[in-house]
CSV table of C-alpha atoms in Angstrom, one decimal:
chain,number,residue,atom,x,y,z
A,37,MET,CA,-16.2,-1.6,-21.6
A,38,ALA,CA,-15.7,0.5,-18.5
A,39,GLU,CA,-14.6,4.1,-19.1
A,40,ARG,CA,-11.0,4.7,-18.3
A,41,ASP,CA,-10.2,6.8,-15.2
A,42,MET,CA,-7.6,9.3,-16.4
A,43,GLN,CA,-6.6,10.6,-13.0
A,44,LYS,CA,-6.3,7.1,-11.5
A,45,GLU,CA,-4.2,5.9,-14.4
A,46,LEU,CA,-1.9,9.0,-14.2
A,47,SER,CA,-1.5,8.4,-10.4
A,48,ASP,CA,-1.0,4.6,-10.7
A,49,LEU,CA,1.7,5.2,-13.3
A,50,GLY,CA,3.5,7.8,-11.1
A,51,ILE,CA,3.0,10.6,-13.6
A,52,ILE,CA,3.7,13.8,-11.7
A,53,SER,CA,3.8,16.3,-14.6
A,54,LEU,CA,2.4,16.5,-18.1
A,55,ASP,CA,3.2,19.7,-20.0
A,56,GLY,CA,0.3,19.5,-22.3
A,57,ILE,CA,-2.6,18.2,-20.3
A,58,GLY,CA,-4.3,21.5,-19.8
A,59,GLU,CA,-5.6,21.6,-23.3
A,60,LEU,CA,-5.0,18.1,-24.2
A,61,THR,CA,-7.9,15.9,-25.1
A,62,ARG,CA,-8.6,12.7,-23.1
A,63,LYS,CA,-7.5,10.8,-26.1
A,64,SER,CA,-4.1,12.4,-26.2
A,65,VAL,CA,-3.6,11.9,-22.5
A,66,PHE,CA,-4.4,8.2,-22.8
A,67,ALA,CA,-2.1,8.0,-25.7
A,68,VAL,CA,0.7,9.4,-23.5
A,69,ILE,CA,-0.2,7.0,-20.7
A,70,ASP,CA,-0.1,4.0,-23.1
A,71,ALA,CA,3.2,5.1,-24.6
A,72,VAL,CA,4.8,5.4,-21.1
A,73,LYS,CA,3.4,2.0,-20.1
A,74,GLU,CA,4.8,0.5,-23.2
A,75,ASP,CA,8.2,1.9,-22.5
A,76,ASN,CA,8.0,0.8,-18.8
A,77,ALA,CA,7.3,-2.7,-20.0
A,78,LYS,CA,10.7,-2.9,-21.7
A,79,THR,CA,12.5,-3.1,-18.4
A,80,THR,CA,12.1,-2.9,-14.6
A,81,THR,CA,12.9,-0.1,-12.2
A,82,GLN,CA,15.4,-2.4,-10.6
A,83,ALA,CA,17.2,-2.9,-13.9
A,84,GLU,CA,17.1,0.9,-14.3
A,85,TRP,CA,18.7,1.3,-10.9
A,86,ASP,CA,21.3,-1.3,-11.6
A,87,HIS,CA,22.2,0.5,-14.8
A,88,ILE,CA,22.4,3.9,-12.9
A,89,ASN,CA,24.5,2.3,-10.1
A,90,ALA,CA,26.9,0.9,-12.7
A,91,LEU,CA,27.2,4.4,-14.3
A,92,GLU,CA,27.8,5.9,-10.9
A,93,LYS,CA,30.5,3.3,-10.1
A,94,ALA,CA,32.3,4.0,-13.4
A,95,LYS,CA,32.0,7.7,-12.8
A,96,ALA,CA,33.4,7.5,-9.4
A,97,SER,CA,36.3,5.6,-10.8
A,98,ARG,CA,37.0,8.2,-13.4
A,99,ILE,CA,36.6,11.1,-11.0
A,100,GLN,CA,38.7,9.7,-8.1
A,101,GLY,CA,41.1,7.6,-10.1
A,102,ASP,CA,42.4,4.2,-9.0
A,103,PRO,CA,43.4,4.0,-5.4
A,104,LEU,CA,47.1,3.9,-4.7
B,226,MET,CA,21.7,28.1,-10.3
B,227,ASN,CA,21.2,31.3,-12.3
B,228,ASP,CA,24.0,31.8,-14.7
B,229,LEU,CA,22.7,31.1,-18.2
B,230,GLU,CA,26.0,30.3,-19.8
B,231,THR,CA,26.9,27.8,-17.1
B,232,ILE,CA,23.5,26.1,-17.4
B,233,VAL,CA,23.8,25.8,-21.1
B,234,ARG,CA,27.3,24.5,-20.9
B,235,MET,CA,26.4,21.9,-18.3
B,236,PHE,CA,23.2,20.6,-19.9
B,237,ARG,CA,23.8,21.0,-23.6
B,238,PRO,CA,25.6,17.5,-23.5
B,239,VAL,CA,22.4,16.0,-22.2
B,240,LEU,CA,20.4,17.6,-25.0
B,241,ARG,CA,22.9,16.5,-27.6
B,242,ALA,CA,22.8,12.9,-26.2
B,243,LEU,CA,19.1,12.8,-27.0
B,244,ASN,CA,19.8,12.9,-30.7
B,245,LEU,CA,16.5,14.6,-31.2
B,246,ARG,CA,16.7,14.6,-35.0
B,247,GLU,CA,17.9,11.0,-35.4
B,248,PRO,CA,15.1,8.6,-34.4
B,249,ASP,CA,17.4,5.6,-35.0
B,250,LYS,CA,19.7,6.9,-32.3
B,251,HIS,CA,17.1,7.6,-29.6
B,252,ARG,CA,18.3,6.0,-26.3
B,253,PRO,CA,17.5,6.7,-22.7
B,254,VAL,CA,19.8,9.4,-21.4
B,255,TYR,CA,20.8,9.1,-17.7
B,256,LEU,CA,22.2,12.2,-16.0
B,257,SER,CA,24.6,9.7,-14.3
B,258,GLN,CA,26.3,9.5,-17.6
B,259,PHE,CA,27.8,12.9,-17.2
B,260,ASP,CA,30.7,13.3,-14.9
B,261,HIS,CA,30.4,17.1,-14.8
B,262,LEU,CA,26.8,16.9,-13.5
B,263,ASP,CA,27.8,14.8,-10.4
B,264,VAL,CA,27.7,18.0,-8.3
B,265,TYR,CA,24.0,18.3,-8.7
B,266,ASN,CA,23.0,14.9,-7.3
B,267,LEU,CA,20.6,14.1,-10.1
B,268,LYS,CA,21.6,10.5,-10.6
B,269,PHE,CA,18.0,9.4,-10.3
B,270,CYS,CA,17.0,11.4,-13.4
B,271,SER,CA,16.8,10.3,-17.0
B,272,ILE,CA,15.2,11.6,-20.1
B,273,ARG,CA,14.2,9.8,-23.3
B,274,VAL,CA,12.2,10.3,-26.5
B,275,ILE,CA,9.1,8.1,-27.2
B,276,TYR,CA,6.2,8.4,-29.6
B,277,ALA,CA,2.5,8.4,-29.2
B,278,ASN,CA,-0.5,8.9,-31.4
B,279,LEU,CA,-1.6,12.2,-30.0
B,280,GLU,CA,-4.4,14.2,-31.5
B,281,ASP,CA,-3.5,16.4,-34.4
B,282,ASP,CA,-3.2,19.7,-32.6
B,283,CYS,CA,-0.6,18.5,-30.2
B,284,ALA,CA,3.0,18.2,-31.4
B,285,ALA,CA,4.7,17.0,-28.2
B,286,VAL,CA,4.4,16.6,-24.5
B,287,LEU,CA,6.8,16.3,-21.7
B,288,ALA,CA,5.7,13.6,-19.3
B,289,THR,CA,7.5,13.2,-15.9
B,290,GLN,CA,7.1,9.9,-14.0
B,291,TYR,CA,8.3,9.2,-10.5
B,292,THR,CA,8.5,5.6,-9.5
B,293,ASP,CA,10.7,3.6,-7.1
B,294,GLY,CA,12.9,6.7,-6.6
B,295,LEU,CA,13.4,7.2,-10.4
B,296,LEU,CA,12.5,10.4,-12.1
B,297,GLN,CA,11.9,9.4,-15.7
B,298,ASN,CA,11.2,12.2,-18.2
B,299,TYR,CA,9.6,11.4,-21.6
B,300,ILE,CA,9.6,13.7,-24.5
B,301,VAL,CA,6.5,12.3,-26.2
B,302,PHE,CA,6.5,13.2,-29.9
B,303,ASN,CA,3.3,13.0,-31.9
B,304,ASN,CA,3.6,10.0,-34.2
B,305,THR,CA,1.0,11.4,-36.5
B,306,THR,CA,2.0,15.0,-37.0
B,307,LEU,CA,5.7,14.7,-36.7
B,308,LYS,CA,6.0,11.8,-39.1
B,309,GLY,CA,7.6,13.3,-42.2
B,310,ALA,CA,8.3,16.6,-40.4
B,311,LYS,CA,11.5,18.5,-41.2
B,312,LYS,CA,14.4,17.7,-38.9
B,313,GLU,CA,14.5,21.4,-37.8
B,314,GLU,CA,10.8,21.1,-36.8
B,315,ILE,CA,11.6,18.1,-34.7
B,316,LYS,CA,14.5,19.9,-33.1
B,317,ILE,CA,12.4,22.9,-32.2
B,318,THR,CA,9.8,20.7,-30.7
B,319,GLY,CA,12.3,18.7,-28.8
B,320,VAL,CA,14.2,21.7,-27.5
B,321,HIS,CA,10.9,23.2,-26.3
B,322,GLU,CA,10.1,20.1,-24.3
B,323,PHE,CA,13.7,20.0,-23.1
B,324,CYS,CA,13.2,23.5,-21.6
B,325,HIS,CA,10.2,22.0,-19.6
B,326,PHE,CA,12.6,19.3,-18.5
B,327,MET,CA,15.0,22.0,-17.3
B,328,ALA,CA,12.2,23.6,-15.3
B,329,ILE,CA,11.6,20.3,-13.5
B,330,LEU,CA,15.4,20.0,-12.8
B,331,PHE,CA,15.6,23.6,-11.5
B,332,ALA,CA,12.7,22.9,-9.2
B,333,ILE,CA,14.2,19.8,-7.6
B,334,MET,CA,17.6,21.5,-7.3
B,335,ALA,CA,16.1,24.5,-5.6
B,336,ARG,CA,14.0,22.7,-3.0
B,337,SER,CA,13.9,19.4,-1.2
B,338,PHE,CA,12.8,16.8,-3.7
B,339,ASP,CA,9.7,15.9,-1.8
B,340,GLU,CA,8.6,19.6,-1.7
B,341,ALA,CA,9.3,20.1,-5.4
B,342,ARG,CA,7.5,16.8,-6.2
B,343,ILE,CA,4.4,17.9,-4.3
B,344,ARG,CA,4.3,21.3,-5.9
B,345,ILE,CA,4.9,19.8,-9.4
B,346,MET,CA,2.0,17.4,-8.8
B,347,GLU,CA,-0.3,20.3,-7.7
B,348,ARG,CA,0.6,22.0,-10.9
B,349,LEU,CA,-0.4,18.9,-12.9
B,350,LYS,CA,-3.9,19.3,-11.4
B,351,ASN,CA,-4.2,23.0,-12.0
B,352,LYS,CA,-2.1,24.1,-14.9
B,353,VAL,CA,-0.1,22.6,-17.7
B,354,ASP,CA,0.8,23.8,-21.1
B,355,LEU,CA,0.3,22.6,-24.6
B,356,LEU,CA,2.6,22.8,-27.6
B,357,LYS,CA,0.1,22.9,-30.4
B,358,LYS,CA,1.1,21.8,-33.9
B,359,SER,CA,-0.3,25.0,-35.3
B,360,GLU,CA,1.9,27.0,-33.0
B,361,LEU,CA,4.9,24.9,-34.0
B,362,ASP,CA,4.2,25.8,-37.6
B,363,MET,CA,4.2,29.5,-36.7
B,364,LEU,CA,7.3,29.1,-34.7
B,365,PHE,CA,9.1,27.2,-37.5
B,366,SER,CA,8.0,29.9,-40.0
B,367,MET,CA,9.4,32.6,-37.8
B,368,LEU,CA,12.7,30.8,-37.3
B,369,SER,CA,13.1,30.2,-41.0
B,370,LYS,CA,13.0,33.9,-41.8
B,371,LYS,CA,16.2,35.9,-42.2
B,372,GLU,CA,14.9,38.7,-39.9
B,373,PRO,CA,15.5,38.0,-36.2
B,374,PRO,CA,12.2,36.4,-35.0
B,375,ASP,CA,10.2,38.1,-32.3
B,376,TYR,CA,9.9,35.1,-30.0
B,377,ARG,CA,7.7,36.9,-27.5
B,378,THR,CA,4.8,37.2,-29.9
B,379,LEU,CA,3.9,33.5,-29.3
B,380,GLU,CA,2.3,32.5,-26.1
B,381,LEU,CA,4.2,29.2,-26.1
B,382,LEU,CA,7.5,31.1,-26.2
B,383,THR,CA,7.0,33.3,-23.2
B,384,ASP,CA,8.9,32.8,-20.0
B,385,SER,CA,5.7,32.1,-18.1
B,386,HIS,CA,4.9,29.2,-20.4
B,387,PHE,CA,7.8,27.3,-18.9
B,388,ARG,CA,8.1,28.8,-15.4
B,389,LEU,CA,6.9,26.7,-12.6
B,390,GLY,CA,7.1,29.5,-10.0
B,391,PHE,CA,9.1,27.7,-7.4
B,392,GLU,CA,12.3,26.9,-9.2
B,393,GLY,CA,14.3,29.7,-7.6
B,394,ASP,CA,16.3,32.3,-9.4
B,395,VAL,CA,16.8,30.9,-12.9
B,396,PRO,CA,17.3,32.6,-16.2
B,397,ASP,CA,14.6,33.7,-18.6
B,398,TYR,CA,13.4,30.5,-20.3
B,399,ILE,CA,13.2,32.1,-23.7
B,400,GLU,CA,16.9,32.9,-23.5
B,401,LEU,CA,17.5,29.3,-22.4
B,402,PHE,CA,15.5,28.0,-25.4
B,403,ARG,CA,17.4,30.2,-27.8
B,404,HIS,CA,20.8,29.1,-26.4
B,405,PHE,CA,19.8,25.4,-26.6
B,406,MET,CA,18.4,25.9,-30.2
B,407,PHE,CA,21.4,27.6,-31.6
B,408,SER,CA,25.1,26.9,-31.2
B,409,ARG,CA,27.6,29.5,-30.1
B,410,GLU,CA,28.9,29.6,-33.7
B,411,ILE,CA,25.5,30.6,-35.1
B,412,PHE,CA,25.0,33.2,-32.4
B,413,GLU,CA,28.4,34.7,-33.2
B,414,LEU,CA,27.6,34.7,-36.9
B,415,ILE,CA,24.4,36.6,-36.3
B,416,PHE,CA,26.1,39.1,-34.0
B,417,ASP,CA,29.0,39.6,-36.5
B,418,GLU,CA,26.4,40.2,-39.3
B,419,LYS,CA,24.8,42.9,-37.1
B,420,LYS,CA,28.1,44.5,-36.4
B,421,THR,CA,29.2,44.7,-40.0
B,422,GLY,CA,25.7,45.3,-41.4
């Protein structure tokens, strides 16, 4: 089995910060990568955005109130 | 943003919504949920708790992911070492990682997002921090004592442990940690004891 490329996997996943990697072992970094991948697999970024936009719409309604 | 009390008042609801000590209640927390945070334009940010089988000497990690315009933050608890941990230990760990999350937020509020993102990524290559399980044990031990703990004796609880260096004028992270750890009621109780003692 080919050795996993940590930097590539972090980059492909869009990980921009890991507070722990400095002294983390490769095993722990890959455990984080796998856990994030597993969470990502539960939904899509589009579904996340749809949810956020719905929250924003509800918030705007609360903040501004109903139009007269 | 540099007023400690304002920051704590604004972001404590986010911390509370994470339900750190209640694994059954862990849900993604979107900053869009909070009307009072609308002014900060952080609708693309979320934070959630997940678990991973990290190696024994690592209690938790904050991982930040940016994809398709979403900034998703993960407090990654160590499945192995935190299984069976006291709720207070889990809270300490989670609040610690939440302070790292605050540092990320400060950075993107202080600068253009692209600039902050690039500098955060540079930091990933050069410097990151580790919350070791052994250090967590020391921290928990100190917090359990009746004497006021000297937080600064631990490397993981120094301001520089959290500080990115480009987040602008923000409060001391140790003070931030302490305020997120303890409620106003507990602070007042401690101060009252000092006054009468």
